XYZ file of C-alpha atoms in Angstrom:
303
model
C 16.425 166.715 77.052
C 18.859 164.092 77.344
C 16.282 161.312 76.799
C 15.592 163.007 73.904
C 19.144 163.109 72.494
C 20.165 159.812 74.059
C 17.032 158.610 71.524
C 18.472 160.955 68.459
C 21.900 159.109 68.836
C 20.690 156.223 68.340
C 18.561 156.464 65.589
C 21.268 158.140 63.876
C 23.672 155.366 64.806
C 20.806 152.907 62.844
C 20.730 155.192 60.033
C 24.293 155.064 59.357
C 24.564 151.386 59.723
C 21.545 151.076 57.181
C 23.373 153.534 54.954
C 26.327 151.786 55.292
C 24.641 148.309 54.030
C 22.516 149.916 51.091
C 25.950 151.468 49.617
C 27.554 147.794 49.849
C 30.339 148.637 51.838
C 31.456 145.621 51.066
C 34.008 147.207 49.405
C 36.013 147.969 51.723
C 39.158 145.365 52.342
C 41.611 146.638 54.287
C 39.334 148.089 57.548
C 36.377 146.277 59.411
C 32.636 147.021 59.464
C 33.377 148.424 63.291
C 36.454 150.789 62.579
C 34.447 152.900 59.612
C 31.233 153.253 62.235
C 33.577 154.477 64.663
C 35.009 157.082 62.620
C 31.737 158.122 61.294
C 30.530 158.773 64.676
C 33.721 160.268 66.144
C 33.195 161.838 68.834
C 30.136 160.573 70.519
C 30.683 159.170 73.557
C 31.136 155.795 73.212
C 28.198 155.012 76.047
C 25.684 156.381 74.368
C 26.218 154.217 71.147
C 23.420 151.471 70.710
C 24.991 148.061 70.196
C 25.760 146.557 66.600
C 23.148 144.306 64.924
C 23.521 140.663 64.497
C 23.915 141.222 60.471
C 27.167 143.917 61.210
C 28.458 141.594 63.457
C 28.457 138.780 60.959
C 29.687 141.122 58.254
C 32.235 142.244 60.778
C 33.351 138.702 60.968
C 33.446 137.811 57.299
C 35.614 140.629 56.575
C 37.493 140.036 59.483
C 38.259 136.329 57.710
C 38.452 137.728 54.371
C 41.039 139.938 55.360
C 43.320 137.479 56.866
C 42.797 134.768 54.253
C 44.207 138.200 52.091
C 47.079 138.824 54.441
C 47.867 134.821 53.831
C 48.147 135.244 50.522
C 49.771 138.701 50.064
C 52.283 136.524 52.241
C 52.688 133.270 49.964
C 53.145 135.897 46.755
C 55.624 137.864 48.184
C 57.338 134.424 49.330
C 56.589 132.923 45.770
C 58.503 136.212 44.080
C 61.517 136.046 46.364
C 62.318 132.363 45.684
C 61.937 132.889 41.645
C 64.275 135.531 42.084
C 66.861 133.479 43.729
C 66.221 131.076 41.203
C 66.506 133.442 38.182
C 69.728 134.155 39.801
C 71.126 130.709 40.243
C 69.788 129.637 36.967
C 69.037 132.612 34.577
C 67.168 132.276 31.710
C 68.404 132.020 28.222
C 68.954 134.125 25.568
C 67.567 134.438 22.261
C 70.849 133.609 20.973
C 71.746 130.558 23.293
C 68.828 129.043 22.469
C 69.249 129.137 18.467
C 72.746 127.718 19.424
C 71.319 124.948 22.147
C 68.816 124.159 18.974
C 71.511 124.337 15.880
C 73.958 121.972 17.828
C 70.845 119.353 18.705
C 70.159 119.399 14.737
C 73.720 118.924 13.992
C 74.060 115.917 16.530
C 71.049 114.931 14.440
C 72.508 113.990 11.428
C 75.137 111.510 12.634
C 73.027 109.874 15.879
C 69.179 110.915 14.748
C 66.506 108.683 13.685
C 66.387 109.534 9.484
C 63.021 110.698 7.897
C 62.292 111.268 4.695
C 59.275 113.187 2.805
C 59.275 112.120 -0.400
C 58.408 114.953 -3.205
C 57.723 112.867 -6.071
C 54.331 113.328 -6.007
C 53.961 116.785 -6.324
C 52.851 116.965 -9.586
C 49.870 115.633 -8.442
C 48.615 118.548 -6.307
C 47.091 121.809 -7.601
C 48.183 125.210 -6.224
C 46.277 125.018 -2.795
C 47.485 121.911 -2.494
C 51.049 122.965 -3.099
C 50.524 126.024 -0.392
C 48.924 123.446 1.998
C 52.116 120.993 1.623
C 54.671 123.650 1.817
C 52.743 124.867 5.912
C 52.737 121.599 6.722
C 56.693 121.374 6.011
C 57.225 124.614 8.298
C 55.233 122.971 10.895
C 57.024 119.757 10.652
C 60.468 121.599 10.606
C 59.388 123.502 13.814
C 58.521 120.302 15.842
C 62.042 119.197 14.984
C 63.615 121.970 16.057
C 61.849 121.995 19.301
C 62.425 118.101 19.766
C 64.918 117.221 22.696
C 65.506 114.153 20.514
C 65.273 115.825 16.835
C 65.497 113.516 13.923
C 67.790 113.434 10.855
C 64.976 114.834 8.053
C 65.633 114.657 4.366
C 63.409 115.643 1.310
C 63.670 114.029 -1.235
C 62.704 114.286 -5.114
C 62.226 118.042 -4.564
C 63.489 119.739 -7.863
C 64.882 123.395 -7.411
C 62.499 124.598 -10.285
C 59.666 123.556 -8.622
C 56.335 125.054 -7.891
C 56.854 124.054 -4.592
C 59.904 124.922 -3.572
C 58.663 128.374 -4.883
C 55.897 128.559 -2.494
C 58.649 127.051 0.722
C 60.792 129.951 -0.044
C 57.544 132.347 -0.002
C 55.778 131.219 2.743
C 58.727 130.444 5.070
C 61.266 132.619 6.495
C 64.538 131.357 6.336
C 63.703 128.028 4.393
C 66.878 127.619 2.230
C 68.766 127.797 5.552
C 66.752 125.166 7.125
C 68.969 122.677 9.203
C 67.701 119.560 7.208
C 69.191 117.971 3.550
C 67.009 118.734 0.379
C 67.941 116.814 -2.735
C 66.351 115.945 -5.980
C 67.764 112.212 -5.772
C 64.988 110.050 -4.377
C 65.358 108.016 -0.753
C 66.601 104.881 -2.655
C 69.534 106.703 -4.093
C 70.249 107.735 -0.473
C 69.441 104.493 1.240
C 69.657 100.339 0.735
C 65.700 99.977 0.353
C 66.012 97.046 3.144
C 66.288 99.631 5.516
C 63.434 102.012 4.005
C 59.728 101.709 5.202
C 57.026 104.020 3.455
C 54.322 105.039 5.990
C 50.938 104.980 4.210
C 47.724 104.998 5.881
C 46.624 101.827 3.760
C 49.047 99.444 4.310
C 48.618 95.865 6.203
C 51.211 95.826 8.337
C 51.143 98.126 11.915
C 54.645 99.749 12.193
C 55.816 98.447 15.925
C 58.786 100.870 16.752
C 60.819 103.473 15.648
C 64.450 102.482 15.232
C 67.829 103.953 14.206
C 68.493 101.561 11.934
C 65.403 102.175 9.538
C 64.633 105.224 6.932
C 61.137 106.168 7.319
C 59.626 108.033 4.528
C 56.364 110.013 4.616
C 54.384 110.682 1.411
C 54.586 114.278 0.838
C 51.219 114.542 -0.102
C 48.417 117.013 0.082
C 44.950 115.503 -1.556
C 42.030 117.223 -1.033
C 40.041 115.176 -3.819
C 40.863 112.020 -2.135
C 42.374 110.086 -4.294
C 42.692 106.579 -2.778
C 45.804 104.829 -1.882
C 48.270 107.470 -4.099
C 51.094 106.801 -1.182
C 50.585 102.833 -1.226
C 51.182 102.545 -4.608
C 54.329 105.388 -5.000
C 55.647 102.546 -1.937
C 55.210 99.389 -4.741
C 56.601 101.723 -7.459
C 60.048 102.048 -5.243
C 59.978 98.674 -3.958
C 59.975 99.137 -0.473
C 58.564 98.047 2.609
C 55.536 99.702 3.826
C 53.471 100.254 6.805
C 51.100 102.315 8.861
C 50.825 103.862 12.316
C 49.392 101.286 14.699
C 46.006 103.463 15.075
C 43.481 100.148 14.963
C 45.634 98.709 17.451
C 45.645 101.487 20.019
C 42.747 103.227 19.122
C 39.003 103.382 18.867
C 36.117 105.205 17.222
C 33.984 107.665 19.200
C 30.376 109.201 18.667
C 30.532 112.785 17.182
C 28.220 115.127 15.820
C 29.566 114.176 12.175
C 29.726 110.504 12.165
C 33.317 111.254 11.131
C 35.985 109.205 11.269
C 39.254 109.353 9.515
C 42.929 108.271 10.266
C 44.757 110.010 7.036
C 47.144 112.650 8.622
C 49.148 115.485 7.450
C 52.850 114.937 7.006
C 53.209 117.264 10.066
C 50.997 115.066 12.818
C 52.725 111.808 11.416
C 55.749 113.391 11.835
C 54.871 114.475 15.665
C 53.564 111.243 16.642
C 57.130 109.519 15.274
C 58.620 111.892 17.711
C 56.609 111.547 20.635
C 57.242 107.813 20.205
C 61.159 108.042 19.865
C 61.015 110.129 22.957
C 58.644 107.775 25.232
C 58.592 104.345 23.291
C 54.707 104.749 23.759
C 52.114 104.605 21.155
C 49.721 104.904 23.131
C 51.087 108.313 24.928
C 51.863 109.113 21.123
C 48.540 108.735 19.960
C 47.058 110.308 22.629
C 49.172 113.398 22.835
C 49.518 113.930 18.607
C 46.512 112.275 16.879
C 43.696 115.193 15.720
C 40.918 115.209 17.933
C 38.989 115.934 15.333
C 39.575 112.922 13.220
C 36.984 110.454 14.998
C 39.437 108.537 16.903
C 40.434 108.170 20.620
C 43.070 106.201 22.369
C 41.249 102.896 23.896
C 40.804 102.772 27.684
C-alpha cells in the first residue's frame, strides 16, 4: 500500500508541474516556480515529493533573475521620484502666469536690443483667398517661434493696411492677434529704416547672406504663391532699392535621392524666420539648416 501511494504522489506531483507549464504560469512575478508547488501540495510530506525537472529548475531561475532585475528597478524609480521631488521643491515649476510675464518682458527687451525683422505686406494683393489664409498661419507660427525664442527678435510688418483682406483673416484665425507683442504699420520698411541697413531675403538672389547682425533690417517677402510665380520677391527688392540676398543653402547644403525627384529651397516666411533664429542663437548655419530646413524639400545639410 505504501508503494502504491508513494507512486500516486508522484505522479500527481508531475501532473501539477505539467499543469502548471500548460497554464503559463509565467505569470506569476512576485513568487517562484518552487513556492506555488509547495503550496499546492501542502501537506505532503516533503520526503515523498519527487525532485523538480531540469525545465522548473531553469524556470525557477529565470524568475528568480527576473524578479530581482524588478526589485532593481522598483528601487531606481522610487529613488528617481524622491530626487524630482526635492527638486520640484528647490526649484518649482512655473506658472501659467510667470511664464506669459518671463515671455512679455523678453519681447519688450526685444525692441531696444533684438535683431529687427521685417515681413513686408506689399504684396498681398497678389494672393487669392487661400493664399491670404495660408499667409496669415504662417504669421501665427512665426509669432509663436518668437515668443518661445530665448533670444526673440524685434519683428515689424510692414505695408499691412487695416482694411485689408488679410488683416481680416489674422484677426479670424488668431487669438489675440491685435495684441500681438510686435509693431504693425502701413508705412513700408524704408520709411522705418536707412535702406543701407535693409537686406531683402529672396530665394533668387546672388549673393549668400553670411550672418545675422544687429545692425541690419532683414525683411522677408510676405508671400504665399501657390502658382509659382517666379522671382515676385527679387523684383519687390529692386523696386525698393535695397540690398538683397538669400540663405546660404548651396553653400551648406546638398541634394538627396527621394521618391519625387523633388527638390526645392523656397520656404515659408515661418521656416526662414526659424532658421534666422537658430542662427542668432548658435552663429551656425549649418546647425540652422539642419535643425529648421523642411525635410521634405529635397535638401540635406552636407557631411
Amino acid at each position: 500500500m505504501t508503494a502504491i501511494a508513494s507512486e500516486l504522489n508522484e505522479e500527481q506531483t508531475n501532473g501539477i508541474l505539467e499543469m502548471m507549464e500548460l497554464l503559463c504560469i509565467d505569470v506569476l512575478e512576485e513568487e517562484d516556480v518552487s513556492d506555488k508547488v509547495e503550496d499546492v501540495l501542502r501537506g505532503t510530506p516533503e520526503r515523498e515529493l519527487a525532485p523538480l525537472s531540469k525545465n522548473v529548475l531553469r524556470k525557477q531561475r529565470h524568475w528568480e533573475r527576473k524578479l530581482a532585475a524588478r526589485k532593481s528597478k522598483r528601487k531606481e524609480e522610487k529613488l528617481r521620484r524622491k530626487l524630482n521631488r526635492q527638486t520640484d521643491v528647490e526649484h518649482p515649476p512655473l506658472t501659467k502666469r510667470v511664464m506669459k510675464a518671463v515671455t512679455k518682458e523678453r519681447l519688450a527687451e526685444a525692441r531696444s536690443s533684438g535683431v529687427k525683422v521685417c515681413v513686408d505686406l506689399g504684396m498681398t494683393h497678389r494672393m487669392s483667398d487661400k493664399e491670404t489664409s495660408r499667409l496669415a498661419a504662417q504669421i501665427r507660427r512665426l509669432y509663436g517661434s518668437n515668443k518661445r525664442a530665448s533670444k526673440p527678435f524685434h519683428l515689424f510688418l510692414t505695408s499691412f493696411r487695416e482694411n485689408s483682406r488679410l488683416l481680416a483673416e489674422c484677426v479670424r484665425m488668431n487669438a489675440g492677434f491685435l495684441n500681438y507683442t510686435m509693431e504693425r504699420t502701413e508705412q513700408s520698411c524704408l520709411d522705418i529704416f536707412p535702406p543701407g541697413r535693409v537686406v531683402y531675403l529672396s530665394p533668387d538672389a546672388q549673393e549668400a547672406l553670411e550672418r545675422v547682425d544687429r545692425n541690419t533690417v532683414y525683411v522677408l517677402g510676405g508671400l504665399v504663391d501657390e502658382s509659382i510665380q517666379k522671382t515676385l520677391s527679387l523684383s519687390r527688392a529692386a523696386e525698393l532699392g535695397v540690398r538683397v540676398a538669400r540663405l546660404p543653402i548651396d553653400e551648406h547644403m546638398q541634394k538627396i535621392a527621394n521618391r519625387k525627384n523633388f527638390h526645392s529651397k523656397i520656404l515659408a516666411i515661418n521656416q526662414v524666420f526659424d532658421i534666422l533664429l537658430a542662427v542668432c542663437d548658435t552663429g551656425s548655419w549649418t546647425h540652422a539648416l539642419d535643425k529648421c530646413f523642411p525635410a521634405g524639400k529635397g535638401f540635406a545639410v552636407a557631411s
